Amino acid sequence: MMLCYFQIQKGSSSLTFGLPLIRSDPAAFESRLEKRSEFRKQPVGHSRQGDFIKCVEQKTDPLGKQPVSRGFTKDKTLSSIFNIEMVKDKTAEEIRQIWQQYFAAKDTVYAVIPEEKFDLIWTRAQSCPTFLCALPRREGYEFFVGQWTGTELHFTALINIQTRGDAAASQLVLYHYPELKEEKGIVLMTAEMDTTFLNVAEAQCIANQVQLFYATDRKETYELVETFNFRPNEFKYMSVIAELEQSGLGAELKCAQNQDKT
């Protein structure tokens, strides 16, 4: 299928938590990661972000619907974006074009995902619902924790979880819509973000890492996801950065940040 995974659309930063701290003060870095031991004592896929999501769900809606974060849409359904009935006679390529045209003037992240790629991501997300992504910053990298809840993928900065605990709201949410998967062979995706923490280019970099780690054919890459979920004591944060740099996904963003600095 000719449809690509993520289609890039043009779009402040938070604390940097990355290489400079690791290199200059390993003790301080380890101290910040001390709360990571809580992950090790919890069931597979558990995270404090997950606790936060579940807690808000219970308090705001007994039916188990998604929590409402600042600036995020509650119950963001596909039908709230466009009329599904009107595209039922369209081909997958025509729907892709409609989706792209709809978001062309919007500062957001969106995608048309082939069925087989989404199925792989979805299957892996069931057993490994939590993972870590690295976002290039001007001075090093910042880590973001991703937590699947239904077909939504919530991200927030690792340091935000460590410092704010259950009050660490999502800063990026990827919404996946599988309504057309069986008939058209595609899954539509769009996103919302807290623009006080992330711009569109940064959100795109995080979103691209879903494909990098969950849809990869490379065994060593997906093993990082499994290690994070099943053997967190063996997980190496630097391995995420190495995979990102090897893929080249963060190169353009890093280049733009360096140009802004000069």
PDB file of C-alpha atoms in Angstrom:
ATOM      1  CA  MET A   1       0.000   0.000   0.000  1.00  0.00           C
ATOM      2  CA  MET A   2       1.385   3.369  -0.992  1.00  0.00           C
ATOM      3  CA  LEU A   3       0.111   5.270   2.032  1.00  0.00           C
ATOM      4  CA  CYS A   4       2.889   6.477   4.304  1.00  0.00           C
ATOM      5  CA  TYR A   5       2.686   6.360   8.085  1.00  0.00           C
ATOM      6  CA  PHE A   6       3.119   9.941   9.223  1.00  0.00           C
ATOM      7  CA  GLN A   7       2.489  12.997   7.051  1.00  0.00           C
ATOM      8  CA  ILE A   8       4.377  15.997   8.371  1.00  0.00           C
ATOM      9  CA  GLN A   9       2.551  19.291   8.813  1.00  0.00           C
ATOM     10  CA  LYS A  10       4.261  22.550   9.795  1.00  0.00           C
ATOM     11  CA  GLY A  11       3.652  23.781  13.322  1.00  0.00           C
ATOM     12  CA  SER A  12       8.014  26.207  24.365  1.00  0.00           C
ATOM     13  CA  SER A  13      10.158  23.970  25.629  1.00  0.00           C
ATOM     14  CA  SER A  14      10.326  22.464  29.120  1.00  0.00           C
ATOM     15  CA  LEU A  15      13.216  21.280  31.242  1.00  0.00           C
ATOM     16  CA  THR A  16      15.977  19.404  29.484  1.00  0.00           C
ATOM     17  CA  PHE A  17      16.662  15.973  30.938  1.00  0.00           C
ATOM     18  CA  GLY A  18      19.352  14.284  28.926  1.00  0.00           C
ATOM     19  CA  LEU A  19      22.945  13.840  27.948  1.00  0.00           C
ATOM     20  CA  PRO A  20      24.547  16.860  29.679  1.00  0.00           C
ATOM     21  CA  LEU A  21      23.217  15.745  33.071  1.00  0.00           C
ATOM     22  CA  ILE A  22      24.200  12.126  32.436  1.00  0.00           C
ATOM     23  CA  ARG A  23      27.733  13.106  31.516  1.00  0.00           C
ATOM     24  CA  SER A  24      28.365  15.939  33.965  1.00  0.00           C
ATOM     25  CA  ASP A  25      26.688  14.579  37.082  1.00  0.00           C
ATOM     26  CA  PRO A  26      25.815  10.857  36.950  1.00  0.00           C
ATOM     27  CA  ALA A  27      24.847  10.875  40.632  1.00  0.00           C
ATOM     28  CA  ALA A  28      22.241  13.595  40.092  1.00  0.00           C
ATOM     29  CA  PHE A  29      20.916  11.750  37.071  1.00  0.00           C
ATOM     30  CA  GLU A  30      20.548   8.512  39.038  1.00  0.00           C
ATOM     31  CA  SER A  31      18.867  10.414  41.848  1.00  0.00           C
ATOM     32  CA  ARG A  32      16.268  11.775  39.460  1.00  0.00           C
ATOM     33  CA  LEU A  33      15.640   8.275  38.200  1.00  0.00           C
ATOM     34  CA  GLU A  34      15.186   6.846  41.674  1.00  0.00           C
ATOM     35  CA  LYS A  35      11.424   6.869  41.345  1.00  0.00           C
ATOM     36  CA  ARG A  36      11.848   4.617  38.320  1.00  0.00           C
ATOM     37  CA  SER A  37      12.080   1.786  40.858  1.00  0.00           C
ATOM     38  CA  GLU A  38       8.344   2.236  41.396  1.00  0.00           C
ATOM     39  CA  PHE A  39       7.821   1.008  37.845  1.00  0.00           C
ATOM     40  CA  ARG A  40       9.665  -2.189  38.697  1.00  0.00           C
ATOM     41  CA  LYS A  41       7.305  -3.032  41.545  1.00  0.00           C
ATOM     42  CA  GLN A  42       4.185  -2.585  39.429  1.00  0.00           C
ATOM     43  CA  PRO A  43       2.423  -4.879  36.926  1.00  0.00           C
ATOM     44  CA  VAL A  44       3.521  -4.891  33.303  1.00  0.00           C
ATOM     45  CA  GLY A  45       2.634  -1.674  31.505  1.00  0.00           C
ATOM     46  CA  HIS A  46       2.022   0.239  34.735  1.00  0.00           C
ATOM     47  CA  SER A  47       3.129   3.853  35.030  1.00  0.00           C
ATOM     48  CA  ARG A  48       2.280   6.783  37.226  1.00  0.00           C
ATOM     49  CA  GLN A  49       0.921   8.458  34.151  1.00  0.00           C
ATOM     50  CA  GLY A  50      -1.351   5.474  33.729  1.00  0.00           C
ATOM     51  CA  ASP A  51      -2.481   5.886  37.351  1.00  0.00           C
ATOM     52  CA  PHE A  52      -3.213   9.520  36.666  1.00  0.00           C
ATOM     53  CA  ILE A  53      -5.279   8.704  33.599  1.00  0.00           C
ATOM     54  CA  LYS A  54      -7.262   6.034  35.441  1.00  0.00           C
ATOM     55  CA  CYS A  55      -7.790   8.264  38.456  1.00  0.00           C
ATOM     56  CA  VAL A  56      -9.194  11.112  36.384  1.00  0.00           C
ATOM     57  CA  GLU A  57     -11.369   8.692  34.413  1.00  0.00           C
ATOM     58  CA  GLN A  58     -12.935   7.405  37.632  1.00  0.00           C
ATOM     59  CA  LYS A  59     -13.579  10.889  38.971  1.00  0.00           C
ATOM     60  CA  THR A  60     -14.883  12.534  35.803  1.00  0.00           C
ATOM     61  CA  ASP A  61     -16.863   9.741  34.144  1.00  0.00           C
ATOM     62  CA  PRO A  62     -17.988   6.444  35.662  1.00  0.00           C
ATOM     63  CA  LEU A  63     -18.447   5.009  32.167  1.00  0.00           C
ATOM     64  CA  GLY A  64     -14.702   4.837  31.710  1.00  0.00           C
ATOM     65  CA  LYS A  65     -14.324   7.541  29.071  1.00  0.00           C
ATOM     66  CA  GLN A  66     -11.055   9.401  28.569  1.00  0.00           C
ATOM     67  CA  PRO A  67      -9.861  12.077  31.015  1.00  0.00           C
ATOM     68  CA  VAL A  68      -9.967  15.746  30.120  1.00  0.00           C
ATOM     69  CA  SER A  69      -6.611  17.525  30.185  1.00  0.00           C
ATOM     70  CA  ARG A  70      -6.125  21.248  29.817  1.00  0.00           C
ATOM     71  CA  GLY A  71      -6.735  22.275  26.206  1.00  0.00           C
ATOM     72  CA  PHE A  72      -7.660  18.746  25.117  1.00  0.00           C
ATOM     73  CA  THR A  73     -10.967  17.641  23.605  1.00  0.00           C
ATOM     74  CA  LYS A  74     -13.054  15.159  25.541  1.00  0.00           C
ATOM     75  CA  ASP A  75     -14.460  12.305  23.440  1.00  0.00           C
ATOM     76  CA  LYS A  76     -12.646  13.322  20.248  1.00  0.00           C
ATOM     77  CA  THR A  77     -14.379  10.955  17.834  1.00  0.00           C
ATOM     78  CA  LEU A  78     -13.833  10.570  14.112  1.00  0.00           C
ATOM     79  CA  SER A  79     -17.409  11.707  13.452  1.00  0.00           C
ATOM     80  CA  SER A  80     -16.607  14.969  15.258  1.00  0.00           C
ATOM     81  CA  ILE A  81     -14.004  15.677  12.560  1.00  0.00           C
ATOM     82  CA  PHE A  82     -15.856  14.670   9.417  1.00  0.00           C
ATOM     83  CA  ASN A  83     -18.922  12.806   8.140  1.00  0.00           C
ATOM     84  CA  ILE A  84     -17.949   9.137   7.879  1.00  0.00           C
ATOM     85  CA  GLU A  85     -20.966   8.337   5.709  1.00  0.00           C
ATOM     86  CA  MET A  86     -19.757  10.765   3.035  1.00  0.00           C
ATOM     87  CA  VAL A  87     -16.464   8.911   2.537  1.00  0.00           C
ATOM     88  CA  LYS A  88     -17.776   5.341   2.487  1.00  0.00           C
ATOM     89  CA  ASP A  89     -17.818   5.341  -1.315  1.00  0.00           C
ATOM     90  CA  LYS A  90     -14.295   6.790  -1.508  1.00  0.00           C
ATOM     91  CA  THR A  91     -11.109   4.812  -2.023  1.00  0.00           C
ATOM     92  CA  ALA A  92      -8.366   4.698   0.608  1.00  0.00           C
ATOM     93  CA  GLU A  93      -6.276   7.079  -1.497  1.00  0.00           C
ATOM     94  CA  GLU A  94      -9.161   9.535  -1.825  1.00  0.00           C
ATOM     95  CA  ILE A  95      -9.742   9.446   1.934  1.00  0.00           C
ATOM     96  CA  ARG A  96      -6.032  10.041   2.504  1.00  0.00           C
ATOM     97  CA  GLN A  97      -6.224  13.145   0.315  1.00  0.00           C
ATOM     98  CA  ILE A  98      -9.333  14.392   2.122  1.00  0.00           C
ATOM     99  CA  TRP A  99      -7.638  13.847   5.505  1.00  0.00           C
ATOM    100  CA  GLN A 100      -4.528  15.655   4.319  1.00  0.00           C
ATOM    101  CA  GLN A 101      -6.495  18.577   2.862  1.00  0.00           C
ATOM    102  CA  TYR A 102      -8.535  18.914   6.042  1.00  0.00           C
ATOM    103  CA  PHE A 103      -5.420  19.328   8.178  1.00  0.00           C
ATOM    104  CA  ALA A 104      -3.355  21.253   5.620  1.00  0.00           C
ATOM    105  CA  ALA A 105      -4.127  24.610   7.224  1.00  0.00           C
ATOM    106  CA  LYS A 106      -3.924  23.358  10.811  1.00  0.00           C
ATOM    107  CA  ASP A 107      -0.868  23.242  13.058  1.00  0.00           C
ATOM    108  CA  THR A 108      -1.078  19.658  14.183  1.00  0.00           C
ATOM    109  CA  VAL A 109       0.235  16.145  13.645  1.00  0.00           C
ATOM    110  CA  TYR A 110      -1.796  13.713  11.555  1.00  0.00           C
ATOM    111  CA  ALA A 111      -1.390  10.447   9.669  1.00  0.00           C
ATOM    112  CA  VAL A 112      -2.976   7.808   7.490  1.00  0.00           C
ATOM    113  CA  ILE A 113      -1.748   4.440   8.725  1.00  0.00           C
ATOM    114  CA  PRO A 114      -1.921   1.253   6.607  1.00  0.00           C
ATOM    115  CA  GLU A 115      -3.953  -1.520   8.226  1.00  0.00           C
ATOM    116  CA  GLU A 116      -1.080  -3.994   8.514  1.00  0.00           C
ATOM    117  CA  LYS A 117       1.167  -1.425  10.179  1.00  0.00           C
ATOM    118  CA  PHE A 118      -1.491  -0.365  12.672  1.00  0.00           C
ATOM    119  CA  ASP A 119      -2.295  -4.003  13.471  1.00  0.00           C
ATOM    120  CA  LEU A 120       1.364  -4.590  14.324  1.00  0.00           C
ATOM    121  CA  ILE A 121       1.491  -1.469  16.508  1.00  0.00           C
ATOM    122  CA  TRP A 122      -1.796  -2.340  18.186  1.00  0.00           C
ATOM    123  CA  THR A 123      -0.799  -5.947  18.918  1.00  0.00           C
ATOM    124  CA  ARG A 124       2.461  -4.837  20.478  1.00  0.00           C
ATOM    125  CA  ALA A 125       0.743  -2.062  22.441  1.00  0.00           C
ATOM    126  CA  GLN A 126      -1.484  -4.648  24.141  1.00  0.00           C
ATOM    127  CA  SER A 127       1.491  -6.365  25.737  1.00  0.00           C
ATOM    128  CA  CYS A 128       3.718  -3.281  26.019  1.00  0.00           C
ATOM    129  CA  PRO A 129       1.435  -0.276  26.624  1.00  0.00           C
ATOM    130  CA  THR A 130       4.132   2.015  27.992  1.00  0.00           C
ATOM    131  CA  PHE A 131       7.353   3.292  26.497  1.00  0.00           C
ATOM    132  CA  LEU A 132       9.894   6.085  26.507  1.00  0.00           C
ATOM    133  CA  CYS A 133      10.708   8.475  23.658  1.00  0.00           C
ATOM    134  CA  ALA A 134      13.610  10.909  23.430  1.00  0.00           C
ATOM    135  CA  LEU A 135      13.029  14.454  22.204  1.00  0.00           C
ATOM    136  CA  PRO A 136      16.073  16.415  20.978  1.00  0.00           C
ATOM    137  CA  ARG A 137      16.606  19.673  22.818  1.00  0.00           C
ATOM    138  CA  ARG A 138      19.239  22.363  22.327  1.00  0.00           C
ATOM    139  CA  GLU A 139      21.237  20.866  25.170  1.00  0.00           C
ATOM    140  CA  GLY A 140      20.791  17.108  25.077  1.00  0.00           C
ATOM    141  CA  TYR A 141      17.519  15.186  25.105  1.00  0.00           C
ATOM    142  CA  GLU A 142      14.288  15.179  27.067  1.00  0.00           C
ATOM    143  CA  PHE A 143      12.440  11.922  27.746  1.00  0.00           C
ATOM    144  CA  PHE A 144       8.683  11.519  27.291  1.00  0.00           C
ATOM    145  CA  VAL A 145       6.637   8.597  28.592  1.00  0.00           C
ATOM    146  CA  GLY A 146       3.945   7.247  26.270  1.00  0.00           C
ATOM    147  CA  GLN A 147       0.960   5.382  27.732  1.00  0.00           C
ATOM    148  CA  TRP A 148      -1.698   3.684  25.592  1.00  0.00           C
ATOM    149  CA  THR A 149      -5.259   3.991  26.889  1.00  0.00           C
ATOM    150  CA  GLY A 150      -7.659   2.508  24.372  1.00  0.00           C
ATOM    151  CA  THR A 151      -6.714   3.816  20.923  1.00  0.00           C
ATOM    152  CA  GLU A 152      -5.359   7.031  22.414  1.00  0.00           C
ATOM    153  CA  LEU A 153      -1.659   7.387  23.123  1.00  0.00           C
ATOM    154  CA  HIS A 154      -0.864   9.890  25.877  1.00  0.00           C
ATOM    155  CA  PHE A 155       2.580  11.445  26.334  1.00  0.00           C
ATOM    156  CA  THR A 156       4.034  13.517  29.113  1.00  0.00           C
ATOM    157  CA  ALA A 157       7.599  14.405  30.083  1.00  0.00           C
ATOM    158  CA  LEU A 158       9.287  11.866  32.348  1.00  0.00           C
ATOM    159  CA  ILE A 159      10.477  14.594  34.685  1.00  0.00           C
ATOM    160  CA  ASN A 160       6.898  15.880  34.831  1.00  0.00           C
ATOM    161  CA  ILE A 161       5.743  12.480  36.114  1.00  0.00           C
ATOM    162  CA  GLN A 162       8.608  12.309  38.588  1.00  0.00           C
ATOM    163  CA  THR A 163       8.027  15.780  40.012  1.00  0.00           C
ATOM    164  CA  ARG A 164       4.223  16.039  39.789  1.00  0.00           C
ATOM    165  CA  GLY A 165       3.176  12.429  40.221  1.00  0.00           C
ATOM    166  CA  ASP A 166      -0.553  11.954  39.694  1.00  0.00           C
ATOM    167  CA  ALA A 167      -0.910  15.617  38.734  1.00  0.00           C
ATOM    168  CA  ALA A 168       1.246  15.097  35.630  1.00  0.00           C
ATOM    169  CA  ALA A 169      -1.280  15.717  32.864  1.00  0.00           C
ATOM    170  CA  SER A 170      -0.770  14.620  29.266  1.00  0.00           C
ATOM    171  CA  GLN A 171       1.131  17.063  27.065  1.00  0.00           C
ATOM    172  CA  LEU A 172       0.467  15.251  23.777  1.00  0.00           C
ATOM    173  CA  VAL A 173      -2.345  12.869  22.786  1.00  0.00           C
ATOM    174  CA  LEU A 174      -2.414  10.850  19.559  1.00  0.00           C
ATOM    175  CA  TYR A 175      -5.939   9.816  18.541  1.00  0.00           C
ATOM    176  CA  HIS A 176      -6.231   6.721  16.341  1.00  0.00           C
ATOM    177  CA  TYR A 177      -9.456   5.991  14.437  1.00  0.00           C
ATOM    178  CA  PRO A 178      -9.836   2.385  13.213  1.00  0.00           C
ATOM    179  CA  GLU A 179     -13.430   2.820  11.947  1.00  0.00           C
ATOM    180  CA  LEU A 180     -12.347   2.506   8.310  1.00  0.00           C
ATOM    181  CA  LYS A 181      -9.746  -0.206   8.846  1.00  0.00           C
ATOM    182  CA  GLU A 182     -11.768  -3.254   7.826  1.00  0.00           C
ATOM    183  CA  GLU A 183     -13.406  -1.702   4.773  1.00  0.00           C
ATOM    184  CA  LYS A 184     -10.686   0.660   3.519  1.00  0.00           C
ATOM    185  CA  GLY A 185      -7.522  -0.808   5.020  1.00  0.00           C
ATOM    186  CA  ILE A 186      -6.467   2.416   6.745  1.00  0.00           C
ATOM    187  CA  VAL A 187      -6.480   3.966  10.214  1.00  0.00           C
ATOM    188  CA  LEU A 188      -6.676   7.735  10.580  1.00  0.00           C
ATOM    189  CA  MET A 189      -4.726   9.590  13.235  1.00  0.00           C
ATOM    190  CA  THR A 190      -4.582  13.140  14.520  1.00  0.00           C
ATOM    191  CA  ALA A 191      -3.269  14.788  17.668  1.00  0.00           C
ATOM    192  CA  GLU A 192      -3.666  17.500  20.249  1.00  0.00           C
ATOM    193  CA  MET A 193      -0.840  19.006  22.261  1.00  0.00           C
ATOM    194  CA  ASP A 194      -0.226  21.444  25.057  1.00  0.00           C
ATOM    195  CA  THR A 195       1.592  24.189  23.139  1.00  0.00           C
ATOM    196  CA  THR A 196       3.115  25.590  26.315  1.00  0.00           C
ATOM    197  CA  PHE A 197       5.351  22.489  26.324  1.00  0.00           C
ATOM    198  CA  LEU A 198       5.537  21.313  22.693  1.00  0.00           C
ATOM    199  CA  ASN A 199       5.392  22.771  19.218  1.00  0.00           C
ATOM    200  CA  VAL A 200       4.245  20.818  16.167  1.00  0.00           C
ATOM    201  CA  ALA A 201       7.748  19.804  15.036  1.00  0.00           C
ATOM    202  CA  GLU A 202       8.509  18.410  18.489  1.00  0.00           C
ATOM    203  CA  ALA A 203       5.171  16.585  18.644  1.00  0.00           C
ATOM    204  CA  GLN A 204       5.889  15.144  15.190  1.00  0.00           C
ATOM    205  CA  CYS A 205       9.236  13.819  16.365  1.00  0.00           C
ATOM    206  CA  ILE A 206       7.577  12.048  19.298  1.00  0.00           C
ATOM    207  CA  ALA A 207       4.791  10.669  17.074  1.00  0.00           C
ATOM    208  CA  ASN A 208       7.301   9.323  14.558  1.00  0.00           C
ATOM    209  CA  GLN A 209       8.903   7.290  17.310  1.00  0.00           C
ATOM    210  CA  VAL A 210       5.704   5.256  17.670  1.00  0.00           C
ATOM    211  CA  GLN A 211       6.455   3.847  14.229  1.00  0.00           C
ATOM    212  CA  LEU A 212      10.166   3.587  14.997  1.00  0.00           C
ATOM    213  CA  PHE A 213       9.707   1.438  18.100  1.00  0.00           C
ATOM    214  CA  TYR A 214       6.328  -0.274  17.657  1.00  0.00           C
ATOM    215  CA  ALA A 215       6.236  -0.920  13.892  1.00  0.00           C
ATOM    216  CA  THR A 216       9.859  -1.854  13.381  1.00  0.00           C
ATOM    217  CA  ASP A 217      11.024  -5.065  11.735  1.00  0.00           C
ATOM    218  CA  ARG A 218      14.285  -4.793  13.630  1.00  0.00           C
ATOM    219  CA  LYS A 219      14.259  -7.160  16.583  1.00  0.00           C
ATOM    220  CA  GLU A 220      16.786  -5.168  18.615  1.00  0.00           C
ATOM    221  CA  THR A 221      14.684  -2.003  18.355  1.00  0.00           C
ATOM    222  CA  TYR A 222      11.436  -3.552  19.593  1.00  0.00           C
ATOM    223  CA  GLU A 223      13.335  -5.354  22.338  1.00  0.00           C
ATOM    224  CA  LEU A 224      13.834  -1.939  23.946  1.00  0.00           C
ATOM    225  CA  VAL A 225      10.049  -1.655  24.301  1.00  0.00           C
ATOM    226  CA  GLU A 226       9.821  -5.133  25.792  1.00  0.00           C
ATOM    227  CA  THR A 227      12.670  -4.445  28.182  1.00  0.00           C
ATOM    228  CA  PHE A 228      11.047  -1.221  29.376  1.00  0.00           C
ATOM    229  CA  ASN A 229       7.795  -3.088  30.145  1.00  0.00           C
ATOM    230  CA  PHE A 230       9.038  -6.475  31.332  1.00  0.00           C
ATOM    231  CA  ARG A 231      12.585  -5.918  32.631  1.00  0.00           C
ATOM    232  CA  PRO A 232      12.818  -2.224  33.589  1.00  0.00           C
ATOM    233  CA  ASN A 233      15.900  -2.818  35.721  1.00  0.00           C
ATOM    234  CA  GLU A 234      17.753  -3.747  32.521  1.00  0.00           C
ATOM    235  CA  PHE A 235      16.491  -0.765  30.516  1.00  0.00           C
ATOM    236  CA  LYS A 236      19.133   1.670  29.224  1.00  0.00           C
ATOM    237  CA  TYR A 237      17.944   5.205  28.511  1.00  0.00           C
ATOM    238  CA  MET A 238      20.895   5.830  26.244  1.00  0.00           C
ATOM    239  CA  SER A 239      19.685   3.027  23.949  1.00  0.00           C
ATOM    240  CA  VAL A 240      16.601   5.087  23.059  1.00  0.00           C
ATOM    241  CA  ILE A 241      18.776   8.034  22.108  1.00  0.00           C
ATOM    242  CA  ALA A 242      21.044   5.760  20.055  1.00  0.00           C
ATOM    243  CA  GLU A 243      18.065   4.346  18.124  1.00  0.00           C
ATOM    244  CA  LEU A 244      16.684   7.825  17.477  1.00  0.00           C
ATOM    245  CA  GLU A 245      20.019   9.116  16.221  1.00  0.00           C
ATOM    246  CA  GLN A 246      20.534   6.051  14.038  1.00  0.00           C
ATOM    247  CA  SER A 247      17.088   6.495  12.478  1.00  0.00           C
ATOM    248  CA  GLY A 248      17.724  10.164  11.693  1.00  0.00           C
ATOM    249  CA  LEU A 249      14.220  11.115  12.876  1.00  0.00           C
ATOM    250  CA  GLY A 250      15.441  13.855  15.190  1.00  0.00           C
ATOM    251  CA  ALA A 251      18.129  15.265  12.903  1.00  0.00           C
ATOM    252  CA  GLU A 252      15.980  17.929  11.251  1.00  0.00           C
ATOM    253  CA  LEU A 253      14.621  19.123  14.588  1.00  0.00           C
ATOM    254  CA  LYS A 254      18.096  19.227  16.121  1.00  0.00           C
ATOM    255  CA  CYS A 255      19.384  21.191  13.124  1.00  0.00           C
ATOM    256  CA  ALA A 256      16.578  23.743  13.453  1.00  0.00           C
ATOM    257  CA  GLN A 257      17.281  24.147  17.174  1.00  0.00           C
ATOM    258  CA  ASN A 258      20.970  24.717  16.510  1.00  0.00           C
ATOM    259  CA  GLN A 259      20.133  27.353  13.891  1.00  0.00           C
ATOM    260  CA  ASP A 260      17.825  29.120  16.335  1.00  0.00           C
ATOM    261  CA  LYS A 261      20.626  29.128  18.909  1.00  0.00           C
ATOM    262  CA  THR A 262      22.964  30.903  16.511  1.00  0.00           C
TER     263      THR A 262
END
